[in-house]
Amino acid sequence: MIAVVEAARAGLFQRQHWASNIVAGLIVGVVALPLAMAFAIASGVKPEQGLYTAVIAGICVSLFGGSRIQIAGPTGAFIVILAGITAKHGVEGLMLATMMAGVMLILLGAAKFGGVIRFIPDPVIVGFTAGIGVIIWVGQWRDFFGLPKVGGEHFHEKLLHLLQVLPQLHPATTLLALASLLLVIYGPRLPGLKRVPGPLLAMVAATGAQALFHFEGVATIASTFGGIPQGLPHFSLLGFSLGQLVNLLPAAFAIAMLGAIESLLSAVVADNMAGTRHDSNQELIGQGIANVLAPLFGGFAATGAIARTATNFRNGANSPLAGVVHALTLVLVLLLLAPLAGQIPLCALSAILFVVAWNMSEAHRFLRMLRTAPRADMAILLITFLLTVFADLVIAVNIGVILAMLHFMRRMSSSVEVRQLGELELGTVLEDAGLAALPPATLVYEIEGPLFFGAVENLERVLQQKKSEPRCVLLRLNHVPFMDITGIQTLEEVIQAFEHRGVRVLLCEANARVLAKLVRAEIVRRDTQPVRYYRELSNALQDCQESTAA
């Protein structure tokens, strides 16, 4: 259900809830101001485009998303992908890829894929977010220290070049950046500043210092980008060709996947704090609408922002009204305060991103997982992290998920047991069949666990270990929850191999789902003579007794 409709039904738009949501929206808008500009610059676009993105995404996700208190906008998780797309395809390519990703998100939500994306394992998520944090941190060294521009296509090349030019740091820029970093971290602890967000405090203080002292050589928004235009963004359609769409398809898919993961993680965090329950499919649709519309107004990729969503709740928000107010706050900034933003030093925004990178890395969680996780999960964590840093985020996530799936299937296959049942274990069943012992030359096997492609080897191996050729083999399926096509085909091949040697194979006690698949595969048929399937093992044993005695 759309969160705004759910909130209206719950009476959260009534007058008594206005004040808390408006206050929360104003505070989150103030927090989003420096972050939106910092994320935009780090992504290779102009700072005002970050504000445009926060405005459009904030309104769209609040009105059409599936979480009551979700705040959307540019996020640090996107920086690595977006910077690469901008460098390769330009700003127009980034905006077109964003719109394509929005369409993908809408389709994912409409196809009810919201729940599926949540199954990405923790080692993969922690690995790639920690990797993104490292890349963002190193990527901000140039602006933080006032270093000259460096080349290098890959992370290790850029890092090496940055280390080589580090002695050339600009003293005034570095000191201003360090002061900003201290204010971001410790500013809210100062007397009387508890309610002031650290990023805003650092930005205002650094901007005031630069405007007052005019430090020579300190890069500002005005000196680098020509300032921020005053006014609202203009609507503009994007031109494209079929060739562009094809070239941008991998980039758009990467934006869509990361946006889906980030937004749903943020929605889960919101649920845990507020005691609500979001609609994951509607959330994807809302995020998709935001990413389709944002580029039409000069914006770029957006998703749910965990830190801003948490700030929203902590300041009293309980409905989408707060998200709309947050967006309108940024609109007022564009209309009234844009000319003042020209003096914002880039090093102050880099200091803010240093803290964002640290928070994203979740170093404590990363190290704890290294200490306590099983070896396979530890390997997946490290591989995902290293691939994110030194290769590519999309490759890292894909390989991490594939490795996690293979590891899961290996564990699942090892948990499937095929064991032979003796007379002691079949005592009650033999009594029900009116037998004192198993019929001669009869073997009974019980399969425990799903019979899927990873587990069929267990079945084949056990059945090949028989000491003598039986006349009748019974397969008990009461503990088989499901079968896939490989399991069905293997079972059919086992039956055919036995019957070719004159050995009868009887199946029994399958659940309704498994039995339906066996019937559909024509392994079990009503006209099969002699009968191959029995509902009860006791009846199958009676049949074996009669056939072996004949």
Coordinates of C-alpha atoms in Angstrom, one line a residue, residues 77 85 113 136 154 241 250 278 313 324 348 353 369 379 502 519:
A77 CA 26.5 4.5 -1.7
I85 CA 29.3 6.8 -15.3
F113 CA 10.5 -8.5 -6.5
I136 CA 34.8 7.6 -1.0
H154 CA 41.8 2.1 -11.2
S241 CA 19.2 7.1 -29.2
P250 CA 24.8 -2.1 -17.5
H278 CA 6.8 -1.0 5.0
F313 CA 12.3 9.7 13.1
V324 CA 7.6 16.6 1.8
A348 CA 34.5 21.4 4.2
L353 CA 32.2 13.0 3.2
M369 CA 32.3 -10.3 11.2
A379 CA 35.9 -15.3 2.6
G502 CA 14.7 -56.5 -13.1
V519 CA 2.7 -37.2 -11.7

